[in-house]
Amino acid sequence: MDGYSTFNTAPYTAYTTAELQAKMDAGTGNEKMAGEIARRALVRSGDMSVATPGERLRAIRAAQA
């Protein structure tokens, strides 16, 4: 950890995207999980309009490094 706490503003913050996708593939996921996977894909592609405050902070700090 870098000394900063995360902002818990998105659903399923305890799960990686791969873990969420595995749940969807296994048929145990739900619509909210599917939405979170899609949101994370948008952020990964550069769409910061759907990013959480923690993701924005991480991006700013990475750009400054």
mmCIF file of N, CA, C and O in Angstrom:
data_model
loop_
_atom_site.group_PDB
_atom_site.id
_atom_site.type_symbol
_atom_site.label_atom_id
_atom_site.label_comp_id
_atom_site.label_asym_id
_atom_site.label_seq_id
_atom_site.Cartn_x
_atom_site.Cartn_y
_atom_site.Cartn_z
ATOM 1 N N MET A 1 0.836 -1.178 0.000
ATOM 2 C CA MET A 1 0.000 0.000 0.000
ATOM 3 C C MET A 1 0.882 1.242 0.000
ATOM 4 O O MET A 1 1.979 1.239 0.493
ATOM 5 N N ASP A 2 0.345 2.316 -0.511
ATOM 6 C CA ASP A 2 1.108 3.551 -0.600
ATOM 7 C C ASP A 2 0.728 4.560 0.479
ATOM 8 O O ASP A 2 1.066 5.724 0.394
ATOM 9 N N GLY A 3 0.037 4.137 1.507
ATOM 10 C CA GLY A 3 -0.324 5.038 2.584
ATOM 11 C C GLY A 3 -1.644 5.755 2.385
ATOM 12 O O GLY A 3 -2.076 6.499 3.252
ATOM 13 N N TYR A 4 -2.267 5.567 1.258
ATOM 14 C CA TYR A 4 -3.554 6.212 0.988
ATOM 15 C C TYR A 4 -4.652 5.167 1.058
ATOM 16 O O TYR A 4 -4.528 4.089 0.501
ATOM 17 N N SER A 5 -5.726 5.500 1.715
ATOM 18 C CA SER A 5 -6.852 4.569 1.752
ATOM 19 C C SER A 5 -7.633 4.709 0.451
ATOM 20 O O SER A 5 -7.610 5.749 -0.189
ATOM 21 N N THR A 6 -8.301 3.672 0.082
ATOM 22 C CA THR A 6 -9.087 3.706 -1.146
ATOM 23 C C THR A 6 -10.451 4.312 -0.876
ATOM 24 O O THR A 6 -10.925 4.356 0.243
ATOM 25 N N PHE A 7 -11.070 4.795 -1.923
ATOM 26 C CA PHE A 7 -12.417 5.313 -1.850
ATOM 27 C C PHE A 7 -13.352 4.182 -2.225
ATOM 28 O O PHE A 7 -13.308 3.688 -3.341
ATOM 29 N N ASN A 8 -14.181 3.753 -1.333
ATOM 30 C CA ASN A 8 -15.088 2.641 -1.597
ATOM 31 C C ASN A 8 -16.388 3.189 -2.178
ATOM 32 O O ASN A 8 -17.391 3.298 -1.494
ATOM 33 N N THR A 9 -16.359 3.550 -3.453
ATOM 34 C CA THR A 9 -17.524 4.152 -4.090
ATOM 35 C C THR A 9 -18.093 3.318 -5.223
ATOM 36 O O THR A 9 -19.033 3.739 -5.870
ATOM 37 N N ALA A 10 -17.526 2.171 -5.468
ATOM 38 C CA ALA A 10 -18.023 1.304 -6.530
ATOM 39 C C ALA A 10 -18.397 -0.040 -5.922
ATOM 40 O O ALA A 10 -17.851 -0.439 -4.901
ATOM 41 N N PRO A 11 -19.320 -0.738 -6.536
ATOM 42 C CA PRO A 11 -19.662 -2.058 -6.012
ATOM 43 C C PRO A 11 -18.539 -3.065 -6.260
ATOM 44 O O PRO A 11 -17.749 -2.915 -7.185
ATOM 45 N N TYR A 12 -18.459 -4.045 -5.395
ATOM 46 C CA TYR A 12 -17.535 -5.175 -5.550
ATOM 47 C C TYR A 12 -16.060 -4.766 -5.548
ATOM 48 O O TYR A 12 -15.254 -5.312 -6.289
ATOM 49 N N THR A 13 -15.700 -3.812 -4.707
ATOM 50 C CA THR A 13 -14.303 -3.389 -4.655
ATOM 51 C C THR A 13 -13.382 -4.484 -4.136
ATOM 52 O O THR A 13 -12.176 -4.436 -4.376
ATOM 53 N N ALA A 14 -13.919 -5.453 -3.441
ATOM 54 C CA ALA A 14 -13.090 -6.539 -2.905
ATOM 55 C C ALA A 14 -12.749 -7.582 -3.967
ATOM 56 O O ALA A 14 -11.929 -8.465 -3.715
ATOM 57 N N TYR A 15 -13.371 -7.500 -5.136
ATOM 58 C CA TYR A 15 -13.156 -8.486 -6.192
ATOM 59 C C TYR A 15 -12.381 -7.873 -7.355
ATOM 60 O O TYR A 15 -12.611 -6.733 -7.744
ATOM 61 N N THR A 16 -11.506 -8.675 -7.929
ATOM 62 C CA THR A 16 -10.846 -8.249 -9.156
ATOM 63 C C THR A 16 -11.834 -8.419 -10.311
ATOM 64 O O THR A 16 -12.832 -9.141 -10.189
ATOM 65 N N THR A 17 -11.524 -7.810 -11.423
ATOM 66 C CA THR A 17 -12.379 -7.956 -12.597
ATOM 67 C C THR A 17 -12.414 -9.419 -13.043
ATOM 68 O O THR A 17 -13.469 -9.926 -13.435
ATOM 69 N N ALA A 18 -11.283 -10.089 -12.942
ATOM 70 C CA ALA A 18 -11.224 -11.513 -13.326
ATOM 71 C C ALA A 18 -12.136 -12.353 -12.429
ATOM 72 O O ALA A 18 -12.807 -13.277 -12.904
ATOM 73 N N GLU A 19 -12.165 -12.044 -11.134
ATOM 74 C CA GLU A 19 -13.037 -12.782 -10.223
ATOM 75 C C GLU A 19 -14.512 -12.533 -10.542
ATOM 76 O O GLU A 19 -15.326 -13.463 -10.519
ATOM 77 N N LEU A 20 -14.844 -11.289 -10.851
ATOM 78 C CA LEU A 20 -16.229 -10.988 -11.223
ATOM 79 C C LEU A 20 -16.607 -11.725 -12.506
ATOM 80 O O LEU A 20 -17.703 -12.279 -12.613
ATOM 81 N N GLN A 21 -15.699 -11.716 -13.470
ATOM 82 C CA GLN A 21 -15.977 -12.393 -14.740
ATOM 83 C C GLN A 21 -16.141 -13.890 -14.525
ATOM 84 O O GLN A 21 -16.994 -14.523 -15.145
ATOM 85 N N ALA A 22 -15.357 -14.473 -13.627
ATOM 86 C CA ALA A 22 -15.475 -15.905 -13.330
ATOM 87 C C ALA A 22 -16.844 -16.214 -12.739
ATOM 88 O O ALA A 22 -17.456 -17.233 -13.071
ATOM 89 N N LYS A 23 -17.338 -15.335 -11.875
ATOM 90 C CA LYS A 23 -18.677 -15.531 -11.307
ATOM 91 C C LYS A 23 -19.737 -15.445 -12.406
ATOM 92 O O LYS A 23 -20.691 -16.223 -12.407
ATOM 93 N N MET A 24 -19.574 -14.504 -13.321
ATOM 94 C CA MET A 24 -20.530 -14.381 -14.429
ATOM 95 C C MET A 24 -20.477 -15.633 -15.301
ATOM 96 O O MET A 24 -21.529 -16.164 -15.682
ATOM 97 N N ASP A 25 -19.284 -16.108 -15.597
ATOM 98 C CA ASP A 25 -19.123 -17.293 -16.439
ATOM 99 C C ASP A 25 -19.712 -18.537 -15.782
ATOM 100 O O ASP A 25 -20.229 -19.424 -16.461
ATOM 101 N N ALA A 26 -19.637 -18.582 -14.444
ATOM 102 C CA ALA A 26 -20.165 -19.731 -13.700
ATOM 103 C C ALA A 26 -21.682 -19.648 -13.515
ATOM 104 O O ALA A 26 -22.294 -20.592 -13.028
ATOM 105 N N GLY A 27 -22.262 -18.529 -13.904
ATOM 106 C CA GLY A 27 -23.709 -18.367 -13.776
ATOM 107 C C GLY A 27 -24.160 -17.925 -12.399
ATOM 108 O O GLY A 27 -25.350 -17.948 -12.101
ATOM 109 N N THR A 28 -23.215 -17.510 -11.553
ATOM 110 C CA THR A 28 -23.578 -17.068 -10.214
ATOM 111 C C THR A 28 -23.545 -15.547 -10.073
ATOM 112 O O THR A 28 -23.738 -15.022 -8.980
ATOM 113 N N GLY A 29 -23.282 -14.856 -11.166
ATOM 114 C CA GLY A 29 -23.233 -13.396 -11.148
ATOM 115 C C GLY A 29 -24.619 -12.799 -11.247
ATOM 116 O O GLY A 29 -25.630 -13.493 -11.302
ATOM 117 N N ASN A 30 -24.652 -11.478 -11.266
ATOM 118 C CA ASN A 30 -25.921 -10.771 -11.414
ATOM 119 C C ASN A 30 -25.721 -9.555 -12.307
ATOM 120 O O ASN A 30 -24.610 -9.274 -12.765
ATOM 121 N N GLU A 31 -26.785 -8.827 -12.534
ATOM 122 C CA GLU A 31 -26.738 -7.679 -13.433
ATOM 123 C C GLU A 31 -25.812 -6.581 -12.912
ATOM 124 O O GLU A 31 -25.130 -5.905 -13.682
ATOM 125 N N LYS A 32 -25.786 -6.406 -11.611
ATOM 126 C CA LYS A 32 -24.913 -5.397 -11.010
ATOM 127 C C LYS A 32 -23.444 -5.744 -11.257
ATOM 128 O O LYS A 32 -22.628 -4.857 -11.530
ATOM 129 N N MET A 33 -23.110 -7.035 -11.185
ATOM 130 C CA MET A 33 -21.736 -7.475 -11.474
ATOM 131 C C MET A 33 -21.389 -7.202 -12.931
ATOM 132 O O MET A 33 -20.294 -6.727 -13.233
ATOM 133 N N ALA A 34 -22.310 -7.493 -13.810
ATOM 134 C CA ALA A 34 -22.082 -7.254 -15.236
ATOM 135 C C ALA A 34 -21.847 -5.770 -15.496
ATOM 136 O O ALA A 34 -20.969 -5.395 -16.286
ATOM 137 N N GLY A 35 -22.610 -4.930 -14.832
ATOM 138 C CA GLY A 35 -22.439 -3.483 -14.971
ATOM 139 C C GLY A 35 -21.088 -3.013 -14.464
ATOM 140 O O GLY A 35 -20.453 -2.134 -15.061
ATOM 141 N N GLU A 36 -20.633 -3.591 -13.361
ATOM 142 C CA GLU A 36 -19.327 -3.216 -12.809
ATOM 143 C C GLU A 36 -18.199 -3.671 -13.729
ATOM 144 O O GLU A 36 -17.224 -2.949 -13.923
ATOM 145 N N ILE A 37 -18.337 -4.838 -14.336
ATOM 146 C CA ILE A 37 -17.337 -5.300 -15.300
ATOM 147 C C ILE A 37 -17.276 -4.337 -16.482
ATOM 148 O O ILE A 37 -16.192 -3.946 -16.931
ATOM 149 N N ALA A 38 -18.426 -3.923 -16.978
ATOM 150 C CA ALA A 38 -18.483 -2.990 -18.105
ATOM 151 C C ALA A 38 -17.894 -1.631 -17.720
ATOM 152 O O ALA A 38 -17.155 -1.022 -18.502
ATOM 153 N N ARG A 39 -18.188 -1.149 -16.509
ATOM 154 C CA ARG A 39 -17.667 0.138 -16.049
ATOM 155 C C ARG A 39 -16.139 0.085 -15.972
ATOM 156 O O ARG A 39 -15.454 0.995 -16.438
ATOM 157 N N ARG A 40 -15.615 -1.004 -15.417
ATOM 158 C CA ARG A 40 -14.167 -1.143 -15.310
ATOM 159 C C ARG A 40 -13.513 -1.191 -16.680
ATOM 160 O O ARG A 40 -12.407 -0.676 -16.878
ATOM 161 N N ALA A 41 -14.167 -1.812 -17.644
ATOM 162 C CA ALA A 41 -13.629 -1.865 -19.011
ATOM 163 C C ALA A 41 -13.561 -0.461 -19.610
ATOM 164 O O ALA A 41 -12.588 -0.117 -20.292
ATOM 165 N N LEU A 42 -14.565 0.351 -19.345
ATOM 166 C CA LEU A 42 -14.556 1.732 -19.839
ATOM 167 C C LEU A 42 -13.403 2.521 -19.220
ATOM 168 O O LEU A 42 -12.706 3.264 -19.914
ATOM 169 N N VAL A 43 -13.218 2.362 -17.921
ATOM 170 C CA VAL A 43 -12.118 3.061 -17.255
ATOM 171 C C VAL A 43 -10.778 2.597 -17.823
ATOM 172 O O VAL A 43 -9.891 3.408 -18.095
ATOM 173 N N ARG A 44 -10.639 1.302 -18.013
ATOM 174 C CA ARG A 44 -9.401 0.746 -18.564
ATOM 175 C C ARG A 44 -9.112 1.308 -19.958
ATOM 176 O O ARG A 44 -7.966 1.515 -20.330
ATOM 177 N N SER A 45 -10.175 1.608 -20.715
ATOM 178 C CA SER A 45 -9.991 2.149 -22.062
ATOM 179 C C SER A 45 -9.780 3.663 -22.056
ATOM 180 O O SER A 45 -9.593 4.259 -23.110
ATOM 181 N N GLY A 46 -9.837 4.276 -20.860
ATOM 182 C CA GLY A 46 -9.543 5.702 -20.760
ATOM 183 C C GLY A 46 -10.731 6.597 -20.477
ATOM 184 O O GLY A 46 -10.582 7.811 -20.393
ATOM 185 N N ASP A 47 -11.918 6.058 -20.341
ATOM 186 C CA ASP A 47 -13.116 6.857 -20.073
ATOM 187 C C ASP A 47 -13.185 7.179 -18.580
ATOM 188 O O ASP A 47 -13.736 6.423 -17.793
ATOM 189 N N MET A 48 -12.637 8.313 -18.191
ATOM 190 C CA MET A 48 -12.602 8.687 -16.780
ATOM 191 C C MET A 48 -13.928 9.269 -16.293
ATOM 192 O O MET A 48 -14.095 9.513 -15.100
ATOM 193 N N SER A 49 -14.907 9.426 -17.178
ATOM 194 C CA SER A 49 -16.204 9.943 -16.750
ATOM 195 C C SER A 49 -16.951 8.948 -15.868
ATOM 196 O O SER A 49 -17.858 9.337 -15.134
ATOM 197 N N VAL A 50 -16.578 7.700 -15.919
ATOM 198 C CA VAL A 50 -17.228 6.680 -15.091
ATOM 199 C C VAL A 50 -16.303 6.162 -13.992
ATOM 200 O O VAL A 50 -16.654 5.238 -13.271
ATOM 201 N N ALA A 51 -15.128 6.782 -13.857
ATOM 202 C CA ALA A 51 -14.147 6.348 -12.860
ATOM 203 C C ALA A 51 -14.578 6.775 -11.464
ATOM 204 O O ALA A 51 -15.237 7.803 -11.289
ATOM 205 N N THR A 52 -14.199 5.991 -10.491
ATOM 206 C CA THR A 52 -14.449 6.341 -9.092
ATOM 207 C C THR A 52 -13.397 7.368 -8.663
ATOM 208 O O THR A 52 -12.366 7.528 -9.324
ATOM 209 N N PRO A 53 -13.635 8.068 -7.561
ATOM 210 C CA PRO A 53 -12.612 8.999 -7.077
ATOM 211 C C PRO A 53 -11.255 8.321 -6.844
ATOM 212 O O PRO A 53 -10.212 8.900 -7.135
ATOM 213 N N GLY A 54 -11.256 7.110 -6.343
ATOM 214 C CA GLY A 54 -10.008 6.397 -6.131
ATOM 215 C C GLY A 54 -9.282 6.104 -7.431
ATOM 216 O O GLY A 54 -8.055 6.203 -7.511
ATOM 217 N N GLU A 55 -10.026 5.755 -8.468
ATOM 218 C CA GLU A 55 -9.407 5.490 -9.775
ATOM 219 C C GLU A 55 -8.855 6.773 -10.373
ATOM 220 O O GLU A 55 -7.786 6.771 -10.989
ATOM 221 N N ARG A 56 -9.570 7.874 -10.175
ATOM 222 C CA ARG A 56 -9.075 9.167 -10.672
ATOM 223 C C ARG A 56 -7.795 9.562 -9.949
ATOM 224 O O ARG A 56 -6.840 10.030 -10.574
ATOM 225 N N LEU A 57 -7.773 9.392 -8.624
ATOM 226 C CA LEU A 57 -6.588 9.718 -7.846
ATOM 227 C C LEU A 57 -5.401 8.874 -8.294
ATOM 228 O O LEU A 57 -4.295 9.372 -8.471
ATOM 229 N N ARG A 58 -5.623 7.593 -8.496
ATOM 230 C CA ARG A 58 -4.569 6.691 -8.941
ATOM 231 C C ARG A 58 -4.019 7.146 -10.299
ATOM 232 O O ARG A 58 -2.802 7.152 -10.520
ATOM 233 N N ALA A 59 -4.903 7.547 -11.204
ATOM 234 C CA ALA A 59 -4.477 7.989 -12.536
ATOM 235 C C ALA A 59 -3.658 9.280 -12.449
ATOM 236 O O ALA A 59 -2.637 9.428 -13.132
ATOM 237 N N ILE A 60 -4.084 10.197 -11.596
ATOM 238 C CA ILE A 60 -3.352 11.450 -11.430
ATOM 239 C C ILE A 60 -1.978 11.195 -10.841
ATOM 240 O O ILE A 60 -0.968 11.731 -11.318
ATOM 241 N N ARG A 61 -1.916 10.348 -9.831
ATOM 242 C CA ARG A 61 -0.634 10.046 -9.196
ATOM 243 C C ARG A 61 0.286 9.309 -10.153
ATOM 244 O O ARG A 61 1.500 9.539 -10.149
ATOM 245 N N ALA A 62 -0.257 8.438 -10.988
ATOM 246 C CA ALA A 62 0.570 7.714 -11.956
ATOM 247 C C ALA A 62 1.133 8.669 -13.012
ATOM 248 O O ALA A 62 2.273 8.518 -13.445
ATOM 249 N N ALA A 63 0.328 9.651 -13.399
ATOM 250 C CA ALA A 63 0.781 10.619 -14.398
ATOM 251 C C ALA A 63 1.878 11.528 -13.842
ATOM 252 O O ALA A 63 2.718 12.008 -14.595
ATOM 253 N N GLN A 64 1.861 11.754 -12.537
ATOM 254 C CA GLN A 64 2.864 12.618 -11.921
ATOM 255 C C GLN A 64 4.177 11.893 -11.651
ATOM 256 O O GLN A 64 5.197 12.525 -11.437
ATOM 257 N N ALA A 65 4.140 10.588 -11.663
ATOM 258 C CA ALA A 65 5.356 9.805 -11.326
ATOM 259 C C ALA A 65 6.335 9.763 -12.468
ATOM 260 O O ALA A 65 6.161 10.045 -13.549
#
